Tab-separated table of C-alpha atoms and ligand atoms in Angstrom:
chain	number	residue	atom	x	y	z
Y	1227	UNK	CA	20.147	-22.601	-11.132
Y	1228	UNK	CA	21.078	-19.396	-9.277
Y	1229	UNK	CA	19.447	-18.700	-5.999
Y	1230	UNK	CA	16.360	-16.528	-6.393
Y	1231	UNK	CA	16.736	-12.819	-5.654
Y	1232	UNK	CA	13.468	-11.269	-4.586
Y	1233	UNK	CA	13.309	-7.513	-5.237
Y	1234	UNK	CA	9.532	-7.171	-5.486
Y	1235	UNK	CA	8.549	-6.510	-1.896
Y	1236	UNK	CA	6.100	-3.745	-2.827
Y	1237	UNK	CA	4.044	-6.465	-4.534
Y	1238	UNK	CA	4.177	-8.782	-1.546
Y	1239	UNK	CA	6.601	-9.923	1.151
Y	1240	UNK	CA	7.446	-13.384	2.446
Y	1241	UNK	CA	5.621	-14.441	5.599
Y	1242	UNK	CA	7.839	-14.080	8.657
Y	1243	UNK	CA	8.497	-17.371	10.504
Y	1244	UNK	CA	7.507	-15.787	13.841
Y	1245	UNK	CA	4.236	-14.602	12.325
Y	1246	UNK	CA	3.498	-18.099	11.067
Y	1247	UNK	CA	4.239	-19.446	14.530
Y	1248	UNK	CA	1.684	-17.054	16.042
Y	1249	UNK	CA	-0.881	-18.116	13.440
Y	1250	UNK	CA	-0.344	-21.881	13.685
Y	1251	UNK	CA	-2.554	-22.630	16.710
Y	1252	UNK	CA	-5.464	-20.929	14.890
Y	1253	UNK	CA	-4.827	-23.027	11.775
Y	1254	UNK	CA	-4.894	-26.204	13.847
Y	1255	UNK	CA	-6.432	-26.795	17.260
Y	1256	UNK	CA	-7.941	-23.354	17.903
Y	1257	UNK	CA	-10.451	-23.474	15.082
Y	1258	UNK	CA	-13.644	-22.329	16.801
Y	1259	UNK	CA	-15.951	-19.898	15.039
Y	1260	UNK	CA	-15.517	-16.547	16.794
Y	1261	UNK	CA	-19.309	-16.129	16.791
Y	1262	UNK	CA	-19.931	-19.384	18.702
Y	1263	UNK	CA	-20.772	-18.927	22.339
Y	1264	UNK	CA	-18.953	-21.988	23.757
Y	1265	UNK	CA	-15.328	-21.845	24.898
Y	1266	UNK	CA	-13.784	-22.691	21.492
Y	1267	UNK	CA	-15.608	-19.756	19.984
Y	1268	UNK	CA	-14.818	-17.442	22.876
Y	1269	UNK	CA	-11.118	-18.264	22.537
Y	1270	UNK	CA	-11.211	-17.250	18.858
Y	1271	UNK	CA	-13.186	-14.080	19.637
Y	1272	UNK	CA	-10.598	-13.137	22.248
Y	1273	UNK	CA	-7.765	-13.615	19.739
Y	1274	UNK	CA	-9.487	-11.267	17.280
Y	1275	UNK	CA	-10.235	-8.611	19.876
Y	1276	UNK	CA	-6.680	-8.774	21.213
Y	1277	UNK	CA	-5.382	-8.367	17.659
Y	1278	UNK	CA	-7.674	-5.361	17.158
Y	1279	UNK	CA	-6.466	-3.756	20.403
Y	1280	UNK	CA	-2.853	-4.280	19.447
Y	1281	UNK	CA	-3.312	-2.823	15.936
Y	1282	UNK	CA	-5.245	0.153	17.340
Y	1283	UNK	CA	-2.564	0.852	19.944
Y	1284	UNK	CA	0.214	0.803	17.340
Y	1285	UNK	CA	-1.677	3.182	15.036
Y	1286	UNK	CA	-2.841	5.325	17.990
Y	1287	UNK	CA	-6.496	4.744	17.170
Y	1288	UNK	CA	-9.419	3.388	19.173
Y	1289	UNK	CA	-10.084	-0.382	18.776
Y	1290	UNK	CA	-13.631	0.496	17.645
Y	1291	UNK	CA	-12.107	2.328	14.667
Y	1292	UNK	CA	-10.290	-0.773	13.325
Y	1293	UNK	CA	-12.156	-3.206	11.039
Y	1294	UNK	CA	-10.547	-6.343	9.658
Y	1295	UNK	CA	-11.089	-6.919	5.931
Y	1296	UNK	CA	-9.640	-9.090	3.165
Y	1297	UNK	CA	-6.980	-6.490	2.295
Y	1298	UNK	CA	-6.286	-3.137	0.726
Y	1299	UNK	CA	-8.682	-3.538	-2.195
Y	1300	UNK	CA	-11.741	-4.295	-0.086
Y	1301	UNK	CA	-10.850	-1.549	2.396
Y	1302	UNK	CA	-10.561	1.125	-0.301
Y	1303	UNK	CA	-13.720	-0.064	-2.065
Y	1304	UNK	CA	-15.620	0.114	1.227
Y	1305	UNK	CA	-14.386	3.573	2.159
Y	1306	UNK	CA	-14.840	5.258	-1.224
Y	1307	UNK	CA	-18.286	3.744	-1.894
Y	1308	UNK	CA	-19.414	4.653	1.631
Y	1309	UNK	CA	-18.246	8.242	1.217
Y	1310	UNK	CA	-20.481	8.549	-1.853
Y	1311	UNK	CA	-23.440	6.456	-0.751
Y	1312	UNK	CA	-23.607	7.113	2.978
Y	1313	UNK	CA	-21.778	10.379	3.613
Y	1314	UNK	CA	-23.327	12.489	0.859
Y	1315	UNK	CA	-20.220	13.071	-1.264
Y	1316	UNK	CA	-21.221	13.967	-4.817
Y	1317	UNK	CA	-17.737	14.676	-6.126
Y	1318	UNK	CA	-14.655	12.442	-6.038
Y	1319	UNK	CA	-11.167	13.922	-6.233
Y	1320	UNK	CA	-8.338	11.505	-6.886
Y	1321	UNK	CA	-5.087	11.296	-8.867
Y	1322	UNK	CA	-4.115	9.414	-12.016
Y	1323	UNK	CA	-1.381	7.487	-10.161
Y	1324	UNK	CA	-3.567	5.677	-7.607
Y	1325	UNK	CA	-3.657	1.895	-7.359
Y	1326	UNK	CA	-6.371	0.239	-9.463
Y	1327	UNK	CA	-8.209	-0.610	-6.230
Y	1328	UNK	CA	-8.979	3.108	-6.093
Y	1329	UNK	CA	-9.056	4.024	-9.787
Y	1330	UNK	CA	-11.484	1.295	-10.829
Y	1331	UNK	CA	-13.738	2.039	-7.843
Y	1332	UNK	CA	-14.010	5.749	-8.599
Y	1333	UNK	CA	-14.481	5.106	-12.339
Y	1334	UNK	CA	-17.276	2.696	-11.517
Y	1335	UNK	CA	-19.057	5.215	-9.282
Y	1336	UNK	CA	-18.624	7.881	-11.958
Y	1337	UNK	CA	-19.938	5.696	-14.806
Y	1338	UNK	CA	-22.958	4.733	-12.724
Y	1339	UNK	CA	-23.748	8.414	-12.317
Y	1340	UNK	CA	-23.251	8.340	-8.556
Y	1341	UNK	CA	-20.582	11.065	-8.396
Y	1342	UNK	CA	-18.605	13.549	-10.469
Y	1343	UNK	CA	-14.918	12.762	-10.842
Y	1344	UNK	CA	-11.848	15.004	-10.969
Y	1345	UNK	CA	-8.167	14.143	-11.175
Y	1346	UNK	CA	-5.679	16.382	-9.430
Y	1347	UNK	CA	-2.720	17.539	-11.552
Y	1348	UNK	CA	0.629	15.850	-11.082
Y	1349	UNK	CA	3.954	17.673	-10.820
Y	1350	UNK	CA	6.915	16.377	-12.887
Y	1351	UNK	CA	8.452	14.816	-9.753
Y	1352	UNK	CA	5.335	12.659	-9.305
Y	1353	UNK	CA	3.873	14.569	-6.344
Y	1354	UNK	CA	0.362	15.955	-6.467
Y	1355	UNK	CA	-0.104	19.644	-7.192
Y	1356	UNK	CA	-1.448	20.971	-3.881
Y	1357	UNK	CA	-2.598	24.243	-5.444
Y	1358	UNK	CA	-4.651	22.364	-7.990
Y	1359	UNK	CA	-6.117	20.211	-5.209
Y	1360	UNK	CA	-7.177	23.321	-3.317
Y	1361	UNK	CA	-8.714	24.789	-6.471
Y	1362	UNK	CA	-10.676	21.608	-7.099
Y	1363	UNK	CA	-11.957	21.596	-3.532
Y	1364	UNK	CA	-12.790	25.301	-3.602
Y	1365	UNK	CA	-14.618	25.148	-6.936
Y	1366	UNK	CA	-16.894	22.307	-5.918
Y	1367	UNK	CA	-20.251	23.333	-4.500
Y	1368	UNK	CA	-21.195	19.874	-3.334
Y	1369	UNK	CA	-19.508	17.742	-0.697
Y	1370	UNK	CA	-16.345	15.993	-1.941
Y	1371	UNK	CA	-14.402	12.884	-1.061
Y	1372	UNK	CA	-10.667	13.083	-1.625
Y	1373	UNK	CA	-8.940	9.751	-2.182
Y	1374	UNK	CA	-5.162	10.032	-2.473
Y	1375	UNK	CA	-2.552	7.457	-1.643
Y	1376	UNK	CA	-0.020	7.975	1.125
Y	1377	UNK	CA	2.792	6.295	-0.832
Y	1378	UNK	CA	2.812	5.273	-4.450
Y	1379	UNK	CA	3.506	1.571	-4.917
Y	1380	UNK	CA	5.315	2.037	-8.235
Y	1381	UNK	CA	7.517	5.103	-7.809
Y	1382	UNK	CA	7.533	5.364	-4.006
Y	1383	UNK	CA	6.504	9.032	-3.763
Y	1384	UNK	CA	4.967	9.954	-0.422
Y	1385	UNK	CA	2.204	12.477	-0.004
Y	1386	UNK	CA	2.027	14.847	2.962
Y	1387	UNK	CA	-1.027	13.210	4.559
Y	1388	UNK	CA	-1.336	15.969	7.171
Y	1389	UNK	CA	-1.288	18.793	4.616
Y	1390	UNK	CA	-3.916	17.077	2.449
Y	1391	UNK	CA	-6.006	16.243	5.516
Y	1392	UNK	CA	-5.954	19.891	6.642
Y	1393	UNK	CA	-7.081	21.020	3.176
Y	1394	UNK	CA	-9.936	18.507	3.274
Y	1395	UNK	CA	-10.922	19.785	6.703
Y	1396	UNK	CA	-10.959	23.383	5.427
Y	1397	UNK	CA	-13.412	22.429	2.663
Y	1398	UNK	CA	-15.420	19.932	4.736
Y	1399	UNK	CA	-14.399	17.050	2.470
Y	1400	UNK	CA	-14.133	13.387	3.411
Y	1401	UNK	CA	-10.539	12.141	3.170
Y	1402	UNK	CA	-9.558	8.557	2.378
Y	1403	UNK	CA	-5.915	7.603	1.986
Y	1404	UNK	CA	-4.671	4.314	0.575
Y	1405	UNK	CA	-1.899	3.604	3.087
Y	1406	UNK	CA	-1.240	0.039	1.967
Y	1407	UNK	CA	2.438	0.786	1.274
Y	1408	UNK	CA	3.019	2.641	4.546
Y	1409	UNK	CA	1.158	0.743	7.292
Y	1410	UNK	CA	3.851	-1.563	8.689
Y	1411	UNK	CA	6.604	0.644	7.241
Y	1412	UNK	CA	6.104	4.009	8.974
Y	1413	UNK	CA	4.848	5.096	12.385
Y	1414	UNK	CA	1.216	6.289	12.418
Y	1415	UNK	CA	-0.526	8.537	14.907
Y	1416	UNK	CA	-4.138	8.450	13.748
Y	1417	UNK	CA	-5.463	10.310	16.769
Y	1418	UNK	CA	-3.529	13.314	15.456
Y	1419	UNK	CA	-3.936	12.787	11.704
Y	1420	UNK	CA	-6.838	14.507	9.929
Y	1421	UNK	CA	-8.064	11.503	7.941
Y	1422	UNK	CA	-11.409	9.656	7.865
Y	1423	UNK	CA	-10.323	6.349	6.325
Y	1424	UNK	CA	-6.996	4.562	5.905
Y	1425	UNK	CA	-6.218	1.035	4.718
Y	1426	UNK	CA	-3.618	-1.676	5.317
Y	1427	UNK	CA	-2.705	-5.114	3.942
Y	1428	UNK	CA	-0.802	-7.711	5.983
Y	1429	UNK	CA	1.175	-9.165	3.101
Y	1430	UNK	CA	3.074	-5.915	2.523
Y	1431	UNK	CA	4.976	-6.259	5.827
Y	1432	UNK	CA	5.651	-9.988	6.207
Y	1433	UNK	CA	2.149	-10.887	7.333
Y	1434	UNK	CA	-0.318	-13.190	5.576
Y	1435	UNK	CA	-2.164	-12.442	2.343
Y	1436	UNK	CA	-5.912	-11.905	2.229
Y	1437	UNK	CA	-6.189	-9.872	5.418
Y	1438	UNK	CA	-6.157	-6.137	5.935
Y	1439	UNK	CA	-7.663	-3.315	7.896
Y	1440	UNK	CA	-9.917	-0.386	7.305
Y	1441	UNK	CA	-9.615	2.428	9.824
Y	1442	UNK	CA	-12.837	4.402	10.064
Y	1443	UNK	CA	-12.598	7.543	12.154
Y	1444	UNK	CA	-15.100	7.446	14.996
Y	1445	UNK	CA	-16.765	10.626	13.741
Y	1446	UNK	CA	-18.014	9.037	10.519
Y	1447	UNK	CA	-20.827	6.512	10.433
Y	1448	UNK	CA	-21.199	4.336	7.357
Y	1449	UNK	CA	-23.298	1.344	6.320
Y	1450	UNK	CA	-21.757	-2.107	5.761
Y	1451	UNK	CA	-20.254	-2.836	2.352
Y	1452	UNK	CA	-20.760	-6.607	2.642
Y	1453	UNK	CA	-24.178	-7.797	3.803
Y	1454	UNK	CA	-24.677	-10.865	5.975
Y	1455	UNK	CA	-23.937	-11.754	9.591
Y	1456	UNK	CA	-23.088	-9.369	12.375
Y	1457	UNK	CA	-19.297	-9.775	12.337
Y	1458	UNK	CA	-17.018	-6.768	12.810
Y	1459	UNK	CA	-19.753	-5.012	14.779
Y	1460	UNK	CA	-22.204	-5.370	11.883
Y	1461	UNK	CA	-19.824	-3.604	9.521
Y	1462	UNK	CA	-18.233	-6.474	7.597
Y	1463	UNK	CA	-20.185	-9.706	7.387
Y	1464	UNK	CA	-18.585	-13.135	7.012
Y	1465	UNK	CA	-16.805	-15.525	9.364
Y	1466	UNK	CA	-13.564	-13.823	10.333
Y	1467	UNK	CA	-10.191	-14.776	8.867
Y	1468	UNK	CA	-9.063	-15.741	12.362
Y	1469	UNK	CA	-5.467	-16.853	11.636
Y	1470	UNK	CA	-5.086	-13.991	9.157
Y	1471	UNK	CA	-6.147	-11.432	11.739
Y	1472	UNK	CA	-3.773	-12.925	14.328
Y	1473	UNK	CA	-0.981	-12.878	11.710
Y	1474	UNK	CA	-1.732	-9.285	10.696
Y	1475	UNK	CA	-1.407	-8.066	14.282
Y	1476	UNK	CA	1.754	-10.082	14.924
Y	1477	UNK	CA	3.388	-8.807	11.711
Y	1478	UNK	CA	2.502	-5.210	12.590
Y	1479	UNK	CA	3.864	-5.661	16.120
Y	1480	UNK	CA	7.155	-6.993	14.728
Y	1481	UNK	CA	7.401	-4.276	12.075
Y	1482	UNK	CA	6.858	-1.633	14.764
Y	1483	UNK	CA	9.335	-3.164	17.219
Y	1484	UNK	CA	12.066	-3.406	14.576
Y	1485	UNK	CA	11.228	-0.240	12.646
Y	1486	UNK	CA	14.458	1.678	13.401
Y	1487	UNK	CA	16.740	-1.228	12.526
Y	1488	UNK	CA	14.834	-2.539	9.506
Y	1489	UNK	CA	14.114	0.832	7.931
Y	1490	UNK	CA	17.768	1.905	8.302
Y	1491	UNK	CA	18.914	-1.308	6.609
Y	1492	UNK	CA	16.419	-0.998	3.738
Y	1493	UNK	CA	17.140	2.721	3.302
Y	1494	UNK	CA	20.808	1.879	2.865
Y	1495	UNK	CA	19.958	-0.779	0.272
Y	1496	UNK	CA	17.925	1.736	-1.688
Y	1497	UNK	CA	20.673	4.330	-1.840
Y	1498	UNK	CA	23.280	1.646	-2.629
Y	1499	UNK	CA	21.148	0.353	-5.514
Y	1500	UNK	CA	20.791	3.865	-6.924
Y	1501	UNK	CA	24.526	4.544	-6.648
Y	1502	UNK	CA	25.488	1.239	-8.247
Y	1503	UNK	CA	23.014	1.706	-11.096
Y	1504	UNK	CA	24.339	5.213	-11.768
Y	1505	UNK	CA	27.926	3.917	-11.644
Y	1506	UNK	CA	27.420	0.985	-13.986
Y	1507	UNK	CA	24.526	1.704	-16.320
Y	1508	UNK	CA	24.708	4.548	-18.788
Y	1509	UNK	CA	21.543	6.550	-19.230
Y	1510	UNK	CA	19.755	5.236	-16.127
Y	1511	UNK	CA	17.289	7.640	-14.534
Y	1512	UNK	CA	14.974	7.419	-11.536
Y	1513	UNK	CA	11.266	8.148	-11.443
Y	1514	UNK	CA	9.486	10.206	-8.840
Y	1515	UNK	CA	11.299	11.863	-5.974
Y	1516	UNK	CA	13.539	9.040	-4.716
Y	1517	UNK	CA	15.802	11.229	-2.595
Y	1518	UNK	CA	12.994	13.437	-1.297
Y	1519	UNK	CA	9.575	12.469	0.094
Y	1520	UNK	CA	9.756	8.806	-0.821
Y	1521	UNK	CA	9.272	5.276	0.477
Y	1522	UNK	CA	12.588	3.797	1.598
Y	1523	UNK	CA	11.565	0.468	0.083
Y	1524	UNK	CA	11.151	1.382	-3.616
Y	1525	UNK	CA	13.469	2.346	-6.502
Y	1526	UNK	CA	11.864	2.947	-9.885
Y	1527	UNK	CA	14.565	3.004	-12.549
Y	1528	UNK	CA	14.230	3.750	-16.261
Y	1529	UNK	CA	16.738	2.516	-18.808
Y	1530	UNK	CA	17.232	3.589	-22.421
Y	1531	UNK	CA	15.078	1.426	-24.674
Y	1532	UNK	CA	17.034	-0.917	-26.919
Y	1533	UNK	CA	16.235	-4.291	-28.444
Y	1534	UNK	CA	18.010	-5.865	-25.491
Y	1535	UNK	CA	16.581	-3.712	-22.716
Y	1536	UNK	CA	13.007	-4.192	-23.942
Y	1537	UNK	CA	13.316	-7.795	-22.769
Y	1538	UNK	CA	14.585	-6.775	-19.363
Y	1539	UNK	CA	11.798	-8.212	-17.180
Y	1540	UNK	CA	11.888	-11.454	-19.090
Y	1541	UNK	CA	15.676	-11.654	-18.778
Y	1542	UNK	CA	15.585	-10.829	-15.076
Y	1543	UNK	CA	13.095	-13.648	-14.624
Y	1544	UNK	CA	15.304	-16.103	-16.528
Y	1545	UNK	CA	18.100	-15.144	-14.159
Y	1546	UNK	CA	15.870	-15.818	-11.156
Y	1547	UNK	CA	15.552	-12.155	-10.239
Y	1548	UNK	CA	12.058	-10.989	-9.269
Y	1549	UNK	CA	11.212	-7.353	-10.072
Y	1550	UNK	CA	8.238	-5.603	-11.654
Y	1551	UNK	CA	7.521	-3.333	-14.563
Y	1552	UNK	CA	4.892	-1.577	-12.510
Y	1553	UNK	CA	2.454	-2.777	-9.884
Y	1554	UNK	CA	1.965	-6.537	-9.548
Y	1555	UNK	CA	-1.224	-6.254	-11.602
Y	1556	UNK	CA	0.611	-4.919	-14.648
Y	1557	UNK	CA	3.964	-6.696	-14.339
Y	1558	UNK	CA	4.687	-9.226	-17.030
Y	1559	UNK	CA	2.127	-7.839	-19.454
Y	1560	UNK	CA	3.579	-5.004	-21.422
Y	1561	UNK	CA	0.514	-2.835	-21.086
Y	1562	UNK	CA	2.805	-0.224	-19.543
Y	1563	UNK	CA	2.292	1.422	-16.241
Y	1564	UNK	CA	-0.405	4.073	-15.817
Y	1565	UNK	CA	1.765	5.678	-13.140
Y	1566	UNK	CA	4.853	6.025	-15.332
Y	1567	UNK	CA	2.667	7.265	-18.178
Y	1568	UNK	CA	1.167	9.949	-15.946
Y	1569	UNK	CA	4.510	11.387	-14.852
Y	1570	UNK	CA	7.094	10.521	-17.494
Y	1571	UNK	CA	5.749	9.714	-20.888
Y	1572	UNK	CA	9.044	8.818	-22.522
Y	1573	UNK	CA	8.520	6.033	-25.070
Y	1574	UNK	CA	12.282	5.542	-25.366
Y	1575	UNK	CA	12.668	4.111	-21.887
Y	1576	UNK	CA	11.880	0.881	-20.103
Y	1577	UNK	CA	11.057	1.001	-16.412
Y	1578	UNK	CA	11.714	-1.511	-13.661
Y	1579	UNK	CA	10.603	-1.264	-10.040
Y	1580	UNK	CA	12.954	-2.774	-7.482
Y	1581	UNK	CA	11.544	-2.977	-3.958
Y	1582	UNK	CA	13.376	-4.215	-0.902
Y	1583	UNK	CA	12.724	-5.835	2.456
Y	1584	UNK	CA	14.701	-6.482	5.632
Y	1585	UNK	CA	15.756	-9.827	4.136
Y	1586	UNK	CA	17.663	-8.336	1.158
Y	1587	UNK	CA	21.405	-7.695	1.102
Y	1588	UNK	CA	24.010	-5.560	-0.695
Y	1589	UNK	CA	25.448	-8.741	-2.228
Y	1590	UNK	CA	22.119	-9.317	-3.934
Y	1591	UNK	CA	22.231	-5.772	-5.301
Y	1592	UNK	CA	25.745	-6.395	-6.672
Y	1593	UNK	CA	24.501	-9.518	-8.428
Y	1594	UNK	CA	21.447	-7.775	-9.892
Y	1595	UNK	CA	23.433	-4.757	-11.118
Y	1596	UNK	CA	26.006	-6.995	-12.744
Y	1597	UNK	CA	23.231	-8.938	-14.521
Y	1598	UNK	CA	21.593	-5.661	-15.587
Y	1599	UNK	CA	24.899	-4.546	-17.088
Y	1600	UNK	CA	24.857	-7.610	-19.322
Y	1601	UNK	CA	21.214	-7.089	-20.250
Y	1602	UNK	CA	21.297	-3.426	-21.229
R	2474	LIG	C1	-0.935	1.026	-2.927
R	2474	LIG	C2	-1.748	-0.231	-2.932
R	2474	LIG	N1	-3.075	-0.164	-2.742
R	2474	LIG	C3	-3.844	-1.242	-2.718
R	2474	LIG	C4	-3.313	-2.496	-2.913
R	2474	LIG	C5	-4.218	-3.687	-2.894
R	2474	LIG	O1	-4.017	-4.455	-1.741
R	2474	LIG	P1	-4.531	-5.966	-1.687
R	2474	LIG	O2	-3.830	-6.682	-2.790
R	2474	LIG	O3	-4.163	-6.419	-0.323
R	2474	LIG	O4	-5.998	-5.946	-1.880
R	2474	LIG	C6	-1.918	-2.623	-3.105
R	2474	LIG	C7	-1.288	-3.942	-3.312
R	2474	LIG	O5	-1.076	-4.437	-4.345
R	2474	LIG	C8	-1.126	-1.455	-3.140
R	2474	LIG	O6	0.191	-1.512	-3.348
C-alpha cells in the first residue's frame, strides 16, 4: 500500500506533537475541575486563563473578549442567534457560499420568522459584490447583521474584512465573520478591525478537534447561548474542555511563531500544484481567485467531466490520497458543492479541493499529479 498523502487540511489538520505534549498533563494528572476551589481546580483554572491571555494577545484583543467554545459551528451559531435575539437585528445579510454552520443557522432563524434574510450577489471570481452589499444595507430600514466569511473553505477566496466592517459601521449593522479558515493562518489585529464577532477552530491549525473560540467585541453585550453553570463568565455553560483549551492556545502560539516560514512553504506548494496541473492535465481550470485575494492553503481545481474523471474522488481514495469534492460535510457524497454551484455552474466539470499544510511536500504533489494524469 502506498503511503497516505493528506491534501485535505482545510477539513482538518493533524495534531502537532508539541501541542499534544502541552495537553498531556491535563489529560492525565492535572484533571481538576476548573470550577473547584481547591488547588487541583485552581491549577486548571489558571491553565484556562493563561490560554485565554495568550490567544487574546496574539489576536490583539482583550482576554475578556475571548470565549472558548466547542469550535467554529458553535461560535457562529452563538454570534448569529445573539445578533438577532439580543442585539435587535431584524435582517440577516449573508452569502450563498458560507459554510453550513452559517447557512443553516440563518435559514433556521428565517424560517422561524425571527429575521428577514438576504443573500449578497457573487461576482464570477467568487468574491462578494460590495456594491450589492452596500445596496442591501442601505435599503434596509431595520437593524441588520452581516455574516460573511473571511476565507472560503472550498475555493479559498478571501474577503476584505476591513472594507466590509467599515460598510457595516456606516449602516450601524452588526458584523460577524466566520474566520475559521484564517485564525491560525493569518495575523489578526482585532483592536483595529471593525468586527463584532469572529470565530476559530483549533483543528484547522494543528490543534485539537472540538475546541474553538468566539471573539465578542467588548462593545456588544449578548446573552448566553448555552444555559447552565457559570463557566466562561456566565456566557458558555458546561465544564471546560481543559486540555482542548490548552491545546488551542499552544497550536495558535506555534502557528504565530512559525507563520513566515510555514506560510511561505505552503504558498510555494500551492503555486507548484497549480503549475503542475496546468502542465499535465488538459482542460484543468481553477475556481475562485487563486492568484488574487486567496488563502495560501487551498487550490480548487475543476477537470473536464468524463466517465473516468467522475470517479476521481473514489480513485484518489483508492490510491491513498485524501482530498475533497467540497467541504468535509459534502465530500464523498455526490450532492455537489453549494459553493461551486453558486459561482461556476458548469455541469461538465468535476471539482476537487486540494488543501495543504506545513507537513506537505513537492514530492507529494508530483505523486498526486501523476496519479491524476492516469485518472483523467
Ligand atoms: C469556514 C468554516 N466554518 C466553520 C467550520 C466549522 O468548524 P467546526 O467543525 O470546528 O465546528 C468549518 C470547518 O469545517 C469551516 O471550514
